[in-house]
Short mmCIF file of C-alpha atoms in Angstrom, two decimals:
data_model
loop_
_atom_site.label_atom_id
_atom_site.label_comp_id
_atom_site.label_asym_id
_atom_site.label_seq_id
_atom_site.Cartn_x
_atom_site.Cartn_y
_atom_site.Cartn_z
CA MET A 272 -13.83 -6.03 -11.69
CA LEU A 273 -11.55 -3.07 -12.12
CA LYS A 274 -8.66 -3.33 -9.75
CA LYS A 275 -7.52 -0.01 -8.33
CA GLY A 276 -3.93 0.95 -9.03
CA LYS A 277 -1.96 1.51 -5.85
CA LEU A 278 0.25 4.48 -5.15
CA LYS A 279 3.83 3.64 -6.08
CA LEU A 280 5.77 4.45 -2.97
CA PRO A 281 9.44 5.47 -3.05
CA ASP A 282 11.76 2.84 -1.59
CA ARG A 283 12.23 4.67 1.69
CA LEU A 284 8.53 5.28 2.06
CA GLY A 285 7.75 1.68 1.20
CA ILE A 286 10.10 0.55 3.94
CA LEU A 287 8.36 2.82 6.42
CA VAL A 288 4.93 1.29 5.79
CA PRO A 289 4.70 -2.39 6.82
CA GLY A 290 3.23 -5.15 4.89
CA PHE A 291 -31.44 8.08 16.77
CA ASP A 292 -33.85 9.87 18.29
CA ASP A 293 -35.50 7.87 21.09
CA LYS A 294 -38.41 5.78 19.92
CA GLU A 295 -41.24 4.51 22.03
CA GLU A 296 -41.43 0.81 22.64
CA GLU A 297 -44.43 -1.19 21.51
CA ASN A 298 -45.94 -0.86 24.96
CA GLY A 299 -45.68 2.92 24.70
CA VAL A 300 -42.88 3.29 27.23
CA SER A 301 -39.87 5.17 26.05
CA GLU A 302 -36.37 4.41 27.24
CA PRO A 303 -34.60 6.84 29.55
CA VAL A 304 -31.82 8.83 27.91
CA PHE A 305 -28.46 10.10 29.04
CA GLU A 306 -26.52 13.07 27.80
CA SER A 307 -23.44 11.78 26.04
CA GLY A 308 -20.09 13.08 27.25
CA GLU A 309 -16.68 13.44 25.67
CA GLU A 310 -13.27 12.55 27.03
CA LEU A 311 -11.62 15.37 25.10
CA GLU A 312 -13.64 18.49 24.47
CA ILE A 313 -14.81 18.72 20.87
CA MET A 314 -16.10 22.05 19.67
CA GLU A 315 -18.14 21.50 16.56
CA PRO A 316 -16.24 22.80 13.53
CA ASN A 317 -17.72 25.10 10.94
CA GLY A 318 -16.65 27.62 8.38
CA VAL A 319 -13.59 25.71 7.21
CA GLU A 320 -12.30 26.62 3.76
CA LEU A 321 -9.70 25.01 1.57
CA GLY A 322 -9.52 27.84 -0.93
CA HIS A 323 -8.13 31.34 -0.61
CA LYS A 324 -11.20 33.26 0.53
CA GLU A 325 -12.15 33.86 4.13
CA ASN A 326 -15.82 32.92 3.80
CA GLU A 327 -17.45 29.67 2.82
CA TYR A 328 -17.30 28.51 -0.78
CA GLU A 329 -19.76 26.85 -3.07
CA PHE A 330 -19.73 26.00 -6.75
CA ASP A 331 -20.69 28.66 -9.24
CA LEU A 332 -24.05 27.81 -10.70
CA GLY A 333 -22.70 28.28 -14.20
CA VAL A 334 -19.98 25.67 -13.87
CA ASP A 335 -19.68 23.31 -16.84
CA ASP A 336 -19.65 19.51 -16.73
CA LYS A 337 -15.87 19.19 -16.56
CA VAL A 338 -13.87 18.93 -13.40
CA GLY A 339 -11.70 22.01 -13.33
CA ASP A 340 -8.54 22.88 -11.52
CA LYS A 341 -8.13 20.80 -8.37
CA VAL A 342 -7.67 23.83 -6.12
CA ASP A 343 -10.83 25.52 -7.41
CA ALA A 344 -12.74 22.29 -7.07
CA PHE A 345 -12.05 22.03 -3.35
CA ARG A 346 -14.75 24.49 -2.41
CA THR A 347 -16.03 23.70 1.00
CA ARG A 348 -19.08 24.20 3.07
CA LYS A 349 -19.90 25.25 6.57
CA ARG A 350 -20.00 22.12 8.70
CA PRO A 351 -23.23 21.44 10.58
CA ASP A 352 -23.12 22.17 14.28
CA LYS A 353 -24.68 18.85 15.19
CA ASP A 354 -26.15 15.69 13.77
CA GLY A 355 -28.93 15.07 16.25
CA PRO A 356 -30.03 15.54 19.81
CA GLY A 357 -26.77 14.21 21.28
CA GLN A 358 -28.58 11.68 23.46
CA VAL A 359 -28.15 7.96 23.87
CA THR A 360 -30.56 5.33 25.12
CA VAL A 361 -29.88 2.62 27.68
CA ARG A 362 -29.86 0.09 24.84
CA GLU A 363 -27.16 2.06 23.03
CA VAL A 364 -25.06 2.28 26.19
CA ILE A 365 -25.29 -1.49 26.64
CA ALA A 366 -24.41 -2.08 22.98
CA ALA A 367 -21.37 0.19 23.29
CA ASP A 368 -20.19 -1.67 26.39
CA GLU A 369 -20.53 -4.99 24.57
CA LYS A 370 -18.52 -3.73 21.61
CA ARG A 371 -15.89 -2.33 23.95
CA SER A 372 -15.56 -5.66 25.74
CA ASP A 373 -15.37 -7.56 22.44
CA LEU A 374 -12.64 -5.30 21.06
CA GLU A 375 -10.62 -5.35 24.27
CA TYR A 376 -10.76 -9.13 24.21
CA GLU A 377 -9.65 -9.29 20.57
CA PHE A 378 -6.78 -6.86 21.14
CA SER A 379 -5.55 -8.99 24.04
CA GLN A 380 -5.15 -12.10 21.90
CA LYS A 381 -1.80 -13.22 20.48
CA GLU A 382 -3.40 -13.62 17.05
CA ILE A 383 -6.11 -11.05 16.39
CA ASN A 384 -9.15 -11.98 14.33
CA LEU A 385 -9.10 -9.03 11.92
CA GLU A 386 -12.36 -10.05 10.30
CA LYS A 387 -14.11 -9.89 13.68
CA VAL A 388 -12.50 -6.52 14.47
CA LYS A 389 -13.81 -5.13 11.19
CA ARG A 390 -17.27 -6.54 11.86
CA ILE A 391 -17.40 -4.82 15.25
CA ALA A 392 -15.92 -1.58 13.90
CA SER A 393 -18.51 -1.44 11.11
CA MET A 394 -21.10 -0.84 13.82
CA GLY A 395 -19.02 1.97 15.34
CA VAL A 396 -15.99 1.82 17.61
CA PRO A 397 -16.83 2.99 21.15
CA ASP A 398 -15.02 6.13 22.33
CA GLY A 399 -12.34 5.91 24.97
CA GLY A 400 -9.59 3.49 25.86
CA GLY A 401 -7.70 3.98 22.62
CA LEU A 402 -9.88 1.38 20.93
CA ARG A 403 -10.43 3.40 17.77
CA ALA A 404 -6.71 4.12 17.38
CA THR A 405 -5.83 0.43 17.62
CA ALA A 406 -8.71 -0.64 15.38
CA TRP A 407 -7.81 1.87 12.66
CA LYS A 408 -4.14 0.84 12.72
CA LEU A 409 -5.15 -2.79 12.34
CA MET A 410 -7.67 -2.14 9.57
CA LEU A 411 -5.18 0.01 7.66
CA GLY A 412 -2.59 -2.76 7.93
CA TYR A 413 -0.17 -0.70 10.00
CA LEU A 414 -0.39 -3.16 12.88
CA SER A 415 0.03 -6.87 12.25
CA PRO A 416 -2.66 -9.30 13.48
CA SER A 417 0.20 -10.94 15.43
CA HIS A 418 0.24 -9.05 18.72
CA ASP A 419 3.73 -10.24 19.65
CA VAL A 420 5.40 -8.21 16.88
CA TRP A 421 3.66 -4.90 17.61
CA GLU A 422 6.39 -3.42 19.77
CA LYS A 423 9.18 -4.36 17.37
CA GLU A 424 7.35 -3.11 14.27
CA LEU A 425 6.23 0.15 15.90
CA THR A 426 9.74 0.89 17.14
CA GLU A 427 11.26 0.26 13.70
CA ASN A 428 8.69 2.36 11.84
CA ARG A 429 8.93 5.25 14.27
CA GLU A 430 12.72 5.26 13.97
CA LYS A 431 12.48 5.24 10.17
CA TYR A 432 10.07 8.17 10.27
CA ALA A 433 12.45 10.13 12.51
CA LYS A 434 15.25 9.45 10.03
CA LEU A 435 13.14 10.61 7.10
CA LYS A 436 12.31 13.83 8.94
CA GLU A 437 16.00 14.41 9.62
CA GLU A 438 16.95 13.85 6.01
CA LEU A 439 14.12 15.66 4.26
CA LEU A 440 12.68 18.29 6.60
CA LEU A 441 15.81 19.83 8.09
CA SER A 442 17.50 22.57 6.08
CA PRO A 443 20.81 21.49 4.50
CA SER A 444 22.76 23.52 7.08
CA GLU A 445 20.82 21.96 9.97
CA TYR A 446 21.27 18.50 8.53
CA THR A 447 25.01 19.08 8.05
CA ARG A 448 25.32 20.34 11.63
CA VAL A 449 23.46 17.33 13.03
CA LYS A 450 25.68 14.96 11.07
CA ALA A 451 28.82 16.82 12.13
CA ASP A 452 27.79 16.75 15.80
CA ALA A 453 27.11 13.04 15.58
CA MET A 454 30.50 12.47 13.96
CA ILE A 455 32.33 14.53 16.59
CA SER A 456 30.51 12.70 19.38
CA ALA A 457 31.49 9.36 17.86
CA GLU A 458 35.12 10.44 17.55
CA LEU A 459 35.25 11.73 21.13
CA SER A 460 33.76 8.49 22.37
CA SER A 461 36.40 6.48 20.55
CA GLU A 462 39.32 8.74 21.57
CA GLY A 463 38.21 9.26 25.17
CA ASP A 464 38.56 12.66 26.82
CA VAL A 465 41.87 13.55 25.17
CA ALA A 466 41.93 17.26 24.35
CA GLY A 467 42.88 18.34 20.86
CA PRO A 468 42.14 20.84 18.08
CA LEU A 469 38.58 20.95 16.80
CA LYS A 470 38.06 19.90 13.22
CA ARG A 471 36.41 22.41 10.89
CA GLN A 472 33.66 21.10 8.66
CA GLY A 473 34.01 22.18 5.06
CA ILE A 474 31.03 23.19 2.89
CA SER A 475 31.13 22.31 -0.78
CA HIS A 476 29.99 24.77 -3.43
CA GLY A 477 27.00 22.58 -4.20
CA ASP A 478 25.79 22.80 -0.61
CA HIS A 479 25.98 26.59 -0.38
CA PRO A 480 22.60 28.41 -0.04
CA LEU A 481 23.45 30.60 -3.07
CA SER A 482 24.24 27.62 -5.28
CA VAL A 483 22.05 27.50 -8.39
CA GLY A 484 22.90 23.91 -9.26
CA MET A 485 19.91 21.64 -9.82
CA ALA A 486 21.56 18.96 -7.70
CA SER A 487 22.14 21.35 -4.80
CA ALA A 488 20.50 20.38 -1.53
CA TRP A 489 19.51 24.02 -1.09
CA HIS A 490 17.81 24.07 -4.50
CA HIS A 491 15.53 21.23 -3.41
CA TYR A 492 14.95 22.86 -0.02
CA PHE A 493 13.82 26.21 -1.49
CA LYS A 494 11.72 24.39 -4.10
CA HIS A 495 9.38 23.20 -1.34
CA THR A 496 9.10 26.55 0.43
CA GLU A 497 5.98 27.52 -1.52
CA ILE A 498 4.38 24.15 -0.76
CA ALA A 499 5.13 24.59 2.94
CA GLU A 500 3.50 28.03 2.89
CA GLN A 501 0.34 26.60 1.27
CA ILE A 502 0.23 23.85 3.89
CA ASP A 503 0.55 26.44 6.66
CA ARG A 504 -2.37 28.44 5.25
CA ASP A 505 -4.56 25.35 5.02
CA LEU A 506 -3.69 24.22 8.53
CA GLN A 507 -4.91 27.55 9.90
CA ARG A 508 -8.31 26.69 8.40
CA THR A 509 -8.45 23.09 9.60
CA HIS A 510 -11.32 22.66 12.09
CA PRO A 511 -11.00 26.24 13.45
CA ASP A 512 -13.50 25.58 16.26
CA MET A 513 -11.60 22.60 17.66
CA LYS A 514 -8.98 23.40 20.28
CA PHE A 515 -7.01 20.37 19.14
CA PHE A 516 -6.22 22.04 15.81
CA SER A 517 -6.87 25.74 16.28
CA GLY A 518 -5.59 28.49 18.54
CA GLU A 519 -2.29 29.73 19.86
CA SER A 520 -1.85 27.25 22.69
CA SER A 521 1.27 25.10 22.71
CA PHE A 522 -1.06 22.09 22.39
CA SER A 523 -2.67 23.19 19.13
CA LYS A 524 0.61 24.49 17.72
CA LYS A 525 2.22 21.12 18.36
CA ASN A 526 -0.59 19.36 16.52
CA ARG A 527 -0.40 21.71 13.55
CA GLU A 528 3.36 21.25 13.42
CA ALA A 529 2.87 17.48 13.32
CA MET A 530 0.42 17.84 10.44
CA ARG A 531 2.81 20.17 8.63
CA ASN A 532 5.64 17.66 8.93
CA ILE A 533 3.50 14.81 7.62
CA LEU A 534 2.09 16.73 4.66
CA LEU A 535 5.43 18.25 3.66
CA LEU A 536 7.19 14.90 3.95
CA PHE A 537 4.50 13.28 1.81
CA ALA A 538 4.93 16.03 -0.81
CA LYS A 539 8.70 15.54 -0.95
CA LEU A 540 8.47 11.77 -1.21
CA ASN A 541 5.77 11.93 -3.89
CA PRO A 542 6.76 14.77 -6.27
CA ALA A 543 4.32 13.60 -8.96
CA ILE A 544 1.42 14.23 -6.56
CA CYS A 545 3.03 16.66 -4.15
CA TYR A 546 0.54 18.39 -1.84
CA VAL A 547 -3.05 19.16 -2.87
CA GLN A 548 -5.44 21.26 -0.85
CA GLY A 549 -7.74 18.97 1.07
CA MET A 550 -5.10 16.50 2.17
CA ASN A 551 -5.03 18.33 5.50
CA GLU A 552 -8.69 17.45 6.01
CA VAL A 553 -8.02 13.77 5.33
CA LEU A 554 -5.09 13.75 7.76
CA ALA A 555 -6.94 15.51 10.60
CA PRO A 556 -9.10 12.58 11.85
CA ILE A 557 -6.11 10.22 11.85
CA LEU A 558 -3.87 12.51 13.91
CA TYR A 559 -6.71 13.32 16.32
CA VAL A 560 -7.55 9.66 16.96
CA PHE A 561 -3.92 8.62 17.41
CA SER A 562 -3.02 11.61 19.58
CA THR A 563 -5.92 10.97 21.95
CA ASP A 564 -4.95 7.32 22.45
CA THR A 565 -4.94 6.57 26.18
CA ASN A 566 -1.69 4.64 25.72
CA GLU A 567 0.89 7.34 26.49
CA GLN A 568 3.62 5.84 24.30
CA ASN A 569 1.27 5.65 21.33
CA ALA A 570 0.05 9.20 21.88
CA VAL A 571 3.63 10.53 22.00
CA ASN A 572 4.36 8.82 18.68
CA ALA A 573 1.08 9.84 17.03
CA GLU A 574 2.87 11.85 14.34
CA ALA A 575 4.95 8.93 13.09
CA ASP A 576 2.01 6.51 13.20
CA SER A 577 -0.28 9.04 11.49
CA PHE A 578 2.17 9.48 8.62
CA SER A 579 2.26 5.77 7.81
CA CYS A 580 -1.53 5.40 8.08
CA PHE A 581 -2.11 8.58 6.06
CA VAL A 582 0.02 7.13 3.25
CA ARG A 583 -1.86 3.86 3.40
CA LEU A 584 -5.23 5.59 3.28
CA LEU A 585 -4.24 7.84 0.39
CA SER A 586 -2.80 4.93 -1.59
CA ASP A 587 -6.42 3.86 -2.03
CA SER A 588 -7.58 7.16 -3.53
CA VAL A 589 -4.51 9.25 -4.37
CA ASP A 590 -5.34 9.21 -8.09
CA HIS A 591 -8.35 11.41 -7.31
CA PHE A 592 -5.88 14.17 -6.42
CA CYS A 593 -4.01 13.87 -9.73
CA GLN A 594 -5.60 15.99 -12.45
CA GLN A 595 -3.67 14.23 -15.21
CA LEU A 596 -5.57 11.05 -14.35
CA ASP A 597 -9.05 12.59 -14.27
CA ASN A 598 -10.15 10.81 -17.46
CA SER A 599 -8.37 7.54 -16.73
CA PRO A 600 -10.05 4.40 -15.34
CA VAL A 601 -8.61 5.27 -11.90
CA GLY A 602 -9.39 9.00 -12.03
CA ILE A 603 -12.08 11.01 -10.29
CA LEU A 604 -14.39 11.12 -13.32
CA SER A 605 -14.51 7.33 -13.43
CA THR A 606 -15.38 7.22 -9.74
CA LEU A 607 -18.11 9.82 -10.21
CA SER A 608 -19.51 7.72 -13.07
CA ARG A 609 -19.66 4.71 -10.77
CA LEU A 610 -21.59 6.78 -8.23
CA ALA A 611 -24.12 7.73 -10.93
CA LYS A 612 -24.41 4.08 -11.95
CA LEU A 613 -24.93 3.00 -8.34
CA LEU A 614 -27.71 5.56 -7.94
CA LYS A 615 -29.34 4.41 -11.18
CA GLU A 616 -29.30 0.78 -10.03
CA ASN A 617 -30.95 1.66 -6.73
CA ASP A 618 -33.33 4.49 -7.71
CA GLU A 619 -33.67 5.20 -11.42
CA GLU A 620 -36.34 7.85 -10.82
CA LEU A 621 -34.02 9.97 -8.69
CA TRP A 622 -31.11 9.36 -11.05
CA LYS A 623 -33.14 10.59 -14.06
CA HIS A 624 -34.31 13.67 -12.16
CA LEU A 625 -30.79 14.70 -11.20
CA GLU A 626 -29.14 13.71 -14.46
CA PHE A 627 -31.67 14.95 -17.03
CA THR A 628 -34.36 17.10 -15.41
CA THR A 629 -32.30 19.34 -13.13
CA LYS A 630 -28.90 18.46 -14.66
CA VAL A 631 -27.18 18.36 -11.25
CA LYS A 632 -24.12 16.33 -12.20
CA PRO A 633 -22.12 14.39 -9.56
CA GLN A 634 -19.02 16.52 -10.19
CA PHE A 635 -20.91 19.56 -8.87
CA TYR A 636 -21.29 18.08 -5.38
CA ALA A 637 -19.72 14.62 -5.04
CA PHE A 638 -16.20 15.65 -6.08
CA ARG A 639 -15.59 16.97 -2.58
CA TRP A 640 -17.49 14.13 -0.92
CA ILE A 641 -15.29 11.49 -2.54
CA THR A 642 -11.91 13.20 -2.59
CA LEU A 643 -12.04 14.33 1.04
CA LEU A 644 -13.71 11.12 2.29
CA LEU A 645 -16.74 13.07 3.55
CA SER A 646 -14.59 14.98 6.04
CA GLN A 647 -16.33 18.26 5.12
CA GLU A 648 -19.95 17.17 5.24
CA PHE A 649 -20.57 16.31 8.89
CA ASN A 650 -19.36 17.26 12.34
CA PHE A 651 -16.13 15.74 13.58
CA GLN A 652 -17.59 13.04 15.81
CA SER A 653 -19.77 11.84 12.93
CA ILE A 654 -16.76 11.81 10.61
CA LEU A 655 -15.03 9.40 13.00
CA ARG A 656 -18.09 7.14 13.00
CA ILE A 657 -18.29 7.20 9.20
CA TRP A 658 -14.61 6.35 8.93
CA ASP A 659 -15.16 3.32 11.19
CA SER A 660 -17.41 2.00 8.42
CA LEU A 661 -15.11 3.08 5.60
CA LEU A 662 -12.03 1.37 7.03
CA SER A 663 -13.87 -1.79 8.10
CA ASN A 664 -15.52 -2.47 4.75
CA PRO A 665 -14.21 -5.82 3.41
CA PHE A 666 -14.39 -4.52 -0.17
CA GLY A 667 -12.32 -1.44 0.53
CA VAL A 668 -12.76 2.21 1.39
CA GLN A 669 -13.96 3.29 -2.06
CA ASP A 670 -16.76 0.74 -2.16
CA MET A 671 -18.25 1.92 1.13
CA LEU A 672 -17.60 5.56 0.30
CA LEU A 673 -19.69 5.34 -2.87
CA ARG A 674 -22.42 3.53 -0.96
CA ILE A 675 -22.59 6.32 1.62
CA CYS A 676 -22.60 9.00 -1.09
CA CYS A 677 -25.47 7.22 -2.83
CA ALA A 678 -27.32 6.84 0.47
CA MET A 679 -26.93 10.59 1.05
CA LEU A 680 -28.84 11.16 -2.18
CA LEU A 681 -31.51 8.58 -1.39
CA CYS A 682 -32.12 10.04 2.07
CA MET A 683 -32.90 13.40 0.43
CA LYS A 684 -35.03 11.92 -2.35
CA SER A 685 -38.28 13.78 -1.66
CA ARG A 686 -36.54 17.14 -1.41
CA LEU A 687 -34.44 16.49 -4.50
CA LEU A 688 -37.45 15.42 -6.60
CA SER A 689 -39.26 18.64 -5.70
CA GLY A 690 -36.22 20.86 -6.27
CA ASP A 691 -34.77 22.59 -9.30
CA PHE A 692 -31.09 22.96 -10.25
CA VAL A 693 -30.34 25.76 -7.80
CA ALA A 694 -32.25 24.23 -4.86
CA ASN A 695 -30.75 20.78 -5.34
CA LEU A 696 -27.22 22.04 -5.76
CA ARG A 697 -27.51 24.12 -2.63
CA LEU A 698 -28.97 21.17 -0.71
CA LEU A 699 -26.16 18.80 -1.70
CA GLN A 700 -23.40 21.33 -1.14
CA HIS A 701 -24.81 22.07 2.32
CA TYR A 702 -25.96 18.61 3.34
CA PRO A 703 -28.48 18.80 6.22
CA ASP A 704 -28.35 17.10 9.61
CA ILE A 705 -29.13 13.41 9.49
CA ASP A 706 -29.08 10.38 11.75
CA ILE A 707 -25.67 8.93 10.89
CA GLU A 708 -26.56 5.38 11.93
CA TYR A 709 -29.61 5.46 9.66
CA LEU A 710 -27.52 6.82 6.79
CA LEU A 711 -24.93 4.07 7.20
CA GLN A 712 -27.63 1.39 7.34
CA VAL A 713 -29.13 2.67 4.08
CA ALA A 714 -25.65 2.57 2.54
CA GLN A 715 -25.06 -0.98 3.73
CA ASP A 716 -28.40 -2.18 2.30
CA LEU A 717 -27.79 -0.86 -1.21
CA SER A 718 -27.46 -3.16 -4.18
CA ALA A 719 -23.82 -3.77 -4.98
CA ASP A 720 -21.93 -1.51 -7.39
CA THR A 721 -20.71 -4.10 -9.90
CA SER A 722 -18.08 -1.71 -11.23
CA SER A 723 -16.54 -0.92 -7.86
CA TYR A 724 -12.90 -1.49 -7.09
CA SER A 725 -11.65 -4.74 -5.70
CA LEU A 726 -9.58 -3.30 -2.90
CA SER A 727 -7.94 -4.41 0.24
CA LEU A 728 -5.92 -2.22 2.55
#
């Protein structure tokens, strides 16, 4: 087994992160159906790009077999408007209620059975009640299985995040002013209300905005200006049809600002990786789920919690964003090779057709699938369901991710076998609507990938 190398977190960052369509019954009677509703309006996203053009991207048909520049590789597709009829049967309603009851019971225990939580989540976490937010935090290791320590750990981590923001996101002048105000307040508190001359705060040459010194705080601040501008551009293209992320309302602006803070802070704490286009798409589901938690205190602190969980999630796949590691055992090319091997083990006929007959290599379509955790291939509600399975997989996110990618190929087998290079590439870059539960079941039933990572979040 190849063990995946974890992201080496800076000391301060390490401290922050703790430890179907309705079917007729046999008697010919079909079940009644109900239109599914949503607690928070979700407008199906489409037309999201990660590159610099305004219209949707797709790979050039003349691309060679090598993975090129990371920015160019993040060419996205128009998300499907829907995955199915949007209806649920009575049986599905009952199943959701049972899962909801089981999760609520587990979350009420002093010692939570994480294995049972993952087993329930693998079948899909029911919407509402903040269940998904709590389940994801547990499965990512952000919350301890010991319920009694939740409040203490959450308070500590949220305070550490606030301190990191103060130190790394404020401009040097703002940071100096905050520190000076705190110092003056402390002095006034100790001296009482005795009037006296105000003390002037001096500014050293190294802390002047015009200082060219490499150690200058302003030098480091301006160094990240370009990164911040790229993040801002990408955030404008994040789920443009969802009011949660897009628009000029104070609500959407607040959410984009939270994402900006998280991504910029990650870039500053991880200079070797920095920010890569596509990270915004990986962050979006986490912030959405945590912000829509029905627990008001958790929702207010969604930014801090999202940052820690975003780091934990990326630690499992961050090497895919690093071009210098593309050809290493932990790089994206190695992961793509494992996907090809998994397909070969489960359907050699389809593997041969793609690999040799049509020459549709995994890097032409699966690069985006894997790096962005399928966040560009389906509508938002389906992404959340898929991530339930990714995070709950006992063998790690990457293992289940490769299974789902392989299942996506198997579910399109007949169309792929009848297609040529152009038709197959277009099909896989614009993956069609599919029953998500069926797709996940196919993925779960696949033969194991013997070269997959041995991972545990």
